[in-house]
Amino acid sequence: MSKKIMLSGVQPSGDLHIGNYLGAIRNWARYQEEYASFFFIAYYHAITEIKDPQLMREATCHVAADVLACGVDPEKCTFFVQSHARTSLELCWVLSCVTSMGDLERMTQYKDKARQLNIPVNAGLFLYPVLQAADILAFKTHVVPVGDDQCQHLELAREIVRRFNTAYGETFPEPQQLLSEVPRLLGLDGDSKMSKSKGNTISLIDDPESIKAKLKPAKTDVHRQRRSDPGDPSQCNVYTIHQGFSDPATCAQVDRDCRAAAIGCIDCKMMLADKLAATLAPIRERSRELRRHPDQLREILRQGSARATLTAETTMNEVRDKLGLFHP
Ligand code: ADP
Ligand code: TRP
């Protein structure tokens, strides 16, 4: 029986952080052989916000290095950059013709960004979820490993599938999100999602000293004001990070000691800092090594893009047939 298809993407908008890792990238590496897997750098999504070409070039290499350093293996999956495998751009147009404005206007990511950005909202930001659906459908994807901030986009992708299949006949499967044990990690400020653009991250290439320095002021359970107050780990973002990186016995111990005020937040943070530093060390070293060879990274992405294009174009030819278009 042939394998089901898994696909996911990440924007080249800065160094990957532990939220990306726990929410998505760790699952990419974990399941890359169980599924026929496609992972890519979502260049065209990033330019809806980033207008700095030098930053885009650098971030594309850095994100590629980070993804590979996390164990995504170009021998076991297809790893490419969206701007080299352009079929999804054409499919995006086709899908935009079966997508309702109302559905796009309801997207919370679009609404949040439209509110936060101090630049006028561009049409790309509005169409962003349609391009995401095109990325997914171009490979007839079944499973999409992402953080929970992407669930609404996945829901829309399923709606687009139903509309396309109803209009033109059964063509695409409905893609399902694959969530991890930590589908949403808050930033160190404790206020919002950890995000590359918010400066509230621990990045995968942070060294042990910066991990400690960043964890020290990190928000914990706000009700634990004094060392002697018992804490509630279920209300503590630092504990969530423990759950992502520490073994179950350590988590159980931290849970007990925090509730009994037997340890303070700083004790808990320093245990976590040691664990994080040890887990991230091999990723950091490997990413730094890969970043020293941008030509090799580009070659990996080029080969992946050629493979991705073959698959996506097969789908696109089927779509062209259904629409009544000639093949190019
Ligand atoms: P960012 O928001 O940091 O720019 P991306 O939008 O490129 O990151 O997201 C890449 C992947 O990481 C997506 O699957 C996204 O859902 C996931 N992700 C991003 N931030 C988090 C987080 N704080 N917790 C869990 N998953 C996350
Ligand atoms: N919007 C996703 C994010 O910000 C990136 C992305 C683009 C993506 N296309 C996709 C994720 C297709 C999964 C599938 O994280």
XYZ file of C-alpha atoms and ligand atoms in Angstrom:
370
model
C 0.000 0.000 0.000
C 1.394 3.420 -0.845
C 2.172 5.824 1.990
C -0.113 8.721 2.880
C 1.205 12.173 2.138
C 2.512 14.598 4.768
C 3.442 18.207 4.036
C 4.308 21.294 6.032
C 6.090 24.619 5.654
C 7.912 27.214 7.711
C 8.474 30.876 6.933
C 12.020 32.201 6.489
C 11.481 34.968 8.999
C 14.295 34.352 11.514
C 16.044 31.597 13.452
C 13.757 28.739 14.463
C 12.756 28.694 18.128
C 11.664 26.046 20.608
C 7.968 26.789 19.841
C 8.513 25.879 16.179
C 10.422 22.803 17.297
C 7.907 21.509 19.859
C 4.831 22.501 17.828
C 5.893 21.301 14.397
C 9.481 20.537 13.350
C 10.047 17.721 15.855
C 7.049 15.954 14.313
C 8.429 16.523 10.812
C 11.547 14.582 11.757
C 9.605 11.984 13.758
C 7.140 11.061 11.004
C 9.146 11.763 7.842
C 9.438 8.068 6.985
C 5.964 6.999 8.045
C 4.502 9.263 5.344
C 5.662 10.328 1.896
C 6.888 13.684 3.209
C 7.292 17.152 1.725
C 8.665 20.070 3.765
C 9.373 23.505 2.450
C 10.419 27.056 3.176
C 7.405 29.299 2.667
C 9.158 32.170 0.945
C 6.040 33.608 -0.710
C 4.172 33.675 2.592
C 7.040 35.541 4.267
C 7.105 38.365 1.697
C 3.598 39.363 2.733
C 5.428 40.989 5.657
C 9.191 41.022 5.079
C 10.439 43.458 2.473
C 14.189 43.077 3.017
C 15.872 40.942 0.282
C 19.135 40.497 2.199
C 17.201 39.264 5.244
C 15.182 36.872 3.066
C 18.328 35.370 1.526
C 19.979 34.921 4.911
C 16.876 33.634 6.686
C 16.199 31.087 3.929
C 19.636 29.523 4.528
C 19.373 29.783 8.309
C 15.928 28.195 8.463
C 17.021 25.450 6.051
C 20.037 24.750 8.299
C 17.863 24.691 11.435
C 15.314 22.313 9.864
C 18.029 19.889 8.744
C 19.764 20.159 12.121
C 16.508 19.017 13.767
C 16.811 15.713 11.902
C 14.794 16.349 8.751
C 16.729 14.274 6.254
C 16.651 15.129 2.525
C 17.291 11.421 1.808
C 14.046 10.493 3.563
C 11.785 13.361 2.485
C 11.538 16.107 -0.113
C 12.826 19.408 1.300
C 12.420 22.419 -0.955
C 11.807 26.121 -1.218
C 8.379 27.315 -2.348
C 9.810 29.878 -4.772
C 11.588 27.115 -6.760
C 8.551 24.837 -6.992
C 6.062 27.363 -8.254
C 3.088 25.172 -9.125
C 1.294 26.258 -5.954
C 1.226 29.843 -7.254
C -0.852 28.769 -10.262
C -3.041 26.534 -8.134
C -3.529 29.431 -5.702
C -5.247 31.423 -8.439
C -7.503 28.502 -9.336
C -8.437 27.959 -5.683
C -9.062 31.671 -5.111
C -11.885 31.301 -7.637
C -13.698 28.795 -5.382
C -12.954 30.647 -2.094
C -15.404 33.112 -0.628
C -14.339 36.580 0.517
C -16.367 36.035 3.691
C -14.309 32.975 4.643
C -11.067 34.928 4.172
C -12.368 37.889 6.147
C -12.989 35.567 9.104
C -9.350 34.395 9.361
C -8.062 35.495 12.772
C -4.396 35.590 11.697
C -5.312 38.048 8.949
C -7.465 40.116 11.287
C -4.720 40.226 13.965
C -2.036 41.197 11.485
C -4.230 43.807 9.836
C -4.665 45.336 13.294
C -1.009 45.113 14.392
C 0.876 46.049 11.228
C 1.710 49.683 10.840
C 1.779 49.321 7.062
C -1.357 49.220 4.897
C -2.643 45.632 4.564
C -1.589 44.118 1.239
C -3.686 41.726 -0.852
C -1.065 38.974 -0.301
C -1.844 38.938 3.392
C -5.525 38.467 2.569
C -4.837 35.626 0.104
C -2.232 34.021 2.391
C -4.518 31.119 3.452
C -5.403 30.340 -0.182
C -1.714 30.030 -1.063
C -1.329 27.794 1.986
C -4.222 25.628 0.751
C -2.553 25.493 -2.687
C 0.746 24.327 -1.120
C -1.176 21.554 0.594
C -3.433 20.496 -2.282
C -0.667 20.558 -4.927
C 0.631 17.391 -3.241
C -2.794 15.900 -2.425
C -1.703 16.053 1.207
C -3.441 13.990 3.899
C -1.604 15.181 7.011
C -0.149 18.578 7.956
C 2.072 18.743 11.079
C 1.686 22.307 12.450
C 1.124 24.269 15.648
C -2.442 25.075 16.630
C -2.203 28.642 15.255
C -2.558 27.034 11.809
C -5.749 25.064 12.548
C -8.068 27.729 11.165
C -6.090 27.776 7.911
C -6.428 23.989 7.731
C -10.161 24.256 8.291
C -10.350 26.681 5.366
C -8.224 24.337 3.223
C -10.809 21.591 3.866
C -13.615 23.959 2.892
C -11.756 24.809 -0.331
C -11.349 21.083 -1.050
C -15.101 20.521 -0.636
C -15.910 23.447 -2.912
C -13.440 22.363 -5.589
C -14.520 18.714 -5.458
C -18.191 19.726 -5.677
C -17.580 22.004 -8.658
C -15.156 19.808 -10.645
C -15.463 16.263 -9.253
C -13.534 14.371 -6.582
C -9.903 15.526 -6.836
C -8.361 16.321 -3.433
C -8.459 14.581 -0.026
C -9.373 16.752 2.994
C -6.096 17.512 4.826
C -5.964 17.005 8.610
C -3.689 18.824 11.052
C -1.254 16.732 13.073
C -0.756 18.465 16.414
C 2.071 17.731 18.856
C 1.999 17.418 22.650
C 2.843 21.152 22.796
C 0.665 22.652 20.055
C 1.044 26.233 21.355
C 3.966 27.493 23.383
C 3.693 30.976 24.847
C 6.585 33.405 24.543
C 8.928 34.092 27.459
C 6.864 37.233 28.135
C 3.938 34.895 28.880
C 1.605 37.193 26.931
C 1.374 35.762 23.434
C 2.542 32.866 21.271
C 6.304 32.450 21.046
C 7.060 33.893 17.618
C 10.098 34.784 15.531
C 8.782 38.301 15.036
C 8.105 39.042 18.708
C 11.552 38.772 20.332
C 10.116 36.451 23.005
C 11.884 33.256 21.956
C 14.594 30.816 22.880
C 16.105 29.999 19.529
C 17.486 26.604 18.589
C 20.960 28.089 18.201
C 21.069 29.937 21.544
C 24.085 28.925 23.627
C 23.769 27.782 27.279
C 24.528 31.261 28.646
C 21.828 33.001 26.611
C 19.335 30.233 27.431
C 19.926 30.938 31.146
C 19.804 34.701 30.666
C 16.528 34.469 28.705
C 14.874 32.027 31.122
C 15.678 34.030 34.277
C 13.078 36.792 33.723
C 10.572 34.476 31.963
C 6.952 34.683 33.197
C 5.770 31.832 35.423
C 2.500 31.241 37.312
C 1.453 34.853 38.063
C -0.186 33.812 41.333
C 3.130 32.594 42.711
C 4.429 35.918 44.027
C 6.763 34.732 46.793
C 9.102 31.751 47.052
C 6.873 30.342 49.811
C 3.660 30.489 47.703
C 2.625 27.101 46.295
C 2.624 27.228 42.463
C 0.309 25.781 39.848
C 2.333 24.182 37.014
C -0.751 24.053 34.776
C -0.615 27.888 34.743
C 3.124 28.111 34.112
C 4.728 28.433 30.681
C 8.119 27.354 32.024
C 6.496 24.092 33.088
C 5.091 23.682 29.557
C 8.664 23.923 28.239
C 9.698 21.279 30.813
C 6.979 19.029 29.411
C 8.442 19.480 25.928
C 12.030 18.691 26.891
C 12.313 16.975 30.290
C 11.576 13.296 30.905
C 8.265 12.339 32.613
C 9.929 11.591 35.983
C 11.544 15.058 36.094
C 8.243 16.691 35.112
C 6.401 14.807 37.876
C 9.059 15.864 40.399
C 8.911 19.536 39.309
C 5.102 19.422 39.461
C 5.164 18.071 43.036
C 7.913 20.381 44.303
C 6.337 23.475 42.722
C 2.907 22.737 44.217
C 4.535 22.206 47.646
C 6.772 25.310 47.257
C 9.727 22.976 47.835
C 11.490 24.638 44.875
C 11.367 28.242 43.696
C 10.865 29.418 40.121
C 14.587 30.099 39.705
C 15.444 26.490 40.759
C 12.918 25.201 38.254
C 14.261 27.481 35.515
C 17.885 26.490 36.079
C 16.995 22.782 35.873
C 15.240 23.535 32.621
C 18.154 25.635 31.341
C 20.516 22.685 31.815
C 18.135 20.292 30.086
C 17.545 22.699 27.187
C 21.242 23.407 26.743
C 21.985 19.667 26.580
C 19.141 18.891 24.133
C 19.816 21.847 21.866
C 23.641 21.500 21.788
C 23.767 18.987 18.910
C 21.116 20.939 16.950
C 23.005 24.202 17.487
C 26.332 22.692 16.435
C 24.897 21.061 13.350
C 23.009 24.170 12.284
C 26.099 26.345 12.727
C 28.104 23.904 10.624
C 25.451 23.818 7.877
C 25.202 27.627 7.852
C 28.884 27.779 6.956
C 28.049 26.074 3.624
C 25.220 28.038 1.987
C 26.057 26.550 -1.433
C 25.431 23.034 -0.142
C 22.164 24.151 1.431
C 21.043 25.728 -1.824
C 21.920 22.525 -3.695
C 19.835 20.411 -1.278
C 16.892 22.779 -1.769
C 17.363 22.816 -5.546
C 17.254 19.015 -5.758
C 14.215 18.896 -3.480
C 12.469 21.557 -5.545
C 12.963 19.552 -8.746
C 11.367 16.491 -7.104
C 8.546 18.555 -5.609
C 7.776 20.150 -8.972
C 7.329 16.724 -10.606
C 4.686 15.700 -8.055
C 2.931 19.070 -7.988
C 2.797 19.299 -11.789
C 1.126 15.864 -11.982
C -1.616 17.228 -9.725
C -1.759 20.463 -11.690
C -2.255 18.600 -14.980
C -5.204 16.792 -13.432
C -6.570 20.158 -12.277
C -6.077 21.620 -15.773
C -8.046 18.677 -17.243
C -10.869 19.211 -14.757
C -11.012 22.933 -15.497
C -10.934 22.421 -19.255
C -7.510 24.036 -19.714
C -4.857 22.827 -22.149
C -1.609 21.525 -20.650
C 1.298 23.934 -21.262
P 6.614 32.033 13.666
O 5.202 32.297 14.099
O 7.538 31.886 14.799
O 7.109 32.985 12.613
P 6.023 30.076 11.582
O 4.787 30.861 11.290
O 7.043 30.010 10.509
O 6.649 30.617 12.952
O 5.613 28.608 12.038
C 6.288 27.420 11.687
C 5.591 26.259 12.381
O 5.778 26.357 13.801
C 4.069 26.270 12.166
O 3.628 24.927 12.056
C 3.527 26.896 13.419
O 2.201 26.476 13.712
C 4.500 26.365 14.453
N 4.609 27.299 15.582
C 4.988 28.595 15.515
N 5.005 29.155 16.743
C 4.605 28.189 17.606
C 4.416 28.158 19.028
N 4.649 29.234 19.770
N 3.999 27.003 19.591
C 3.772 25.900 18.830
N 3.946 25.869 17.480
C 4.353 26.996 16.869
N 1.382 29.518 7.332
C 2.385 28.598 7.843
C 3.045 29.225 9.076
O 3.131 30.406 9.211
C 3.441 28.280 6.811
C 2.863 27.510 5.672
C 2.724 27.938 4.394
C 2.347 26.179 5.734
N 2.172 26.957 3.625
C 1.901 25.874 4.406
C 2.209 25.246 6.753
C 1.338 24.625 4.113
C 1.622 24.016 6.452
C 1.181 23.720 5.142
O 3.511 28.509 9.887
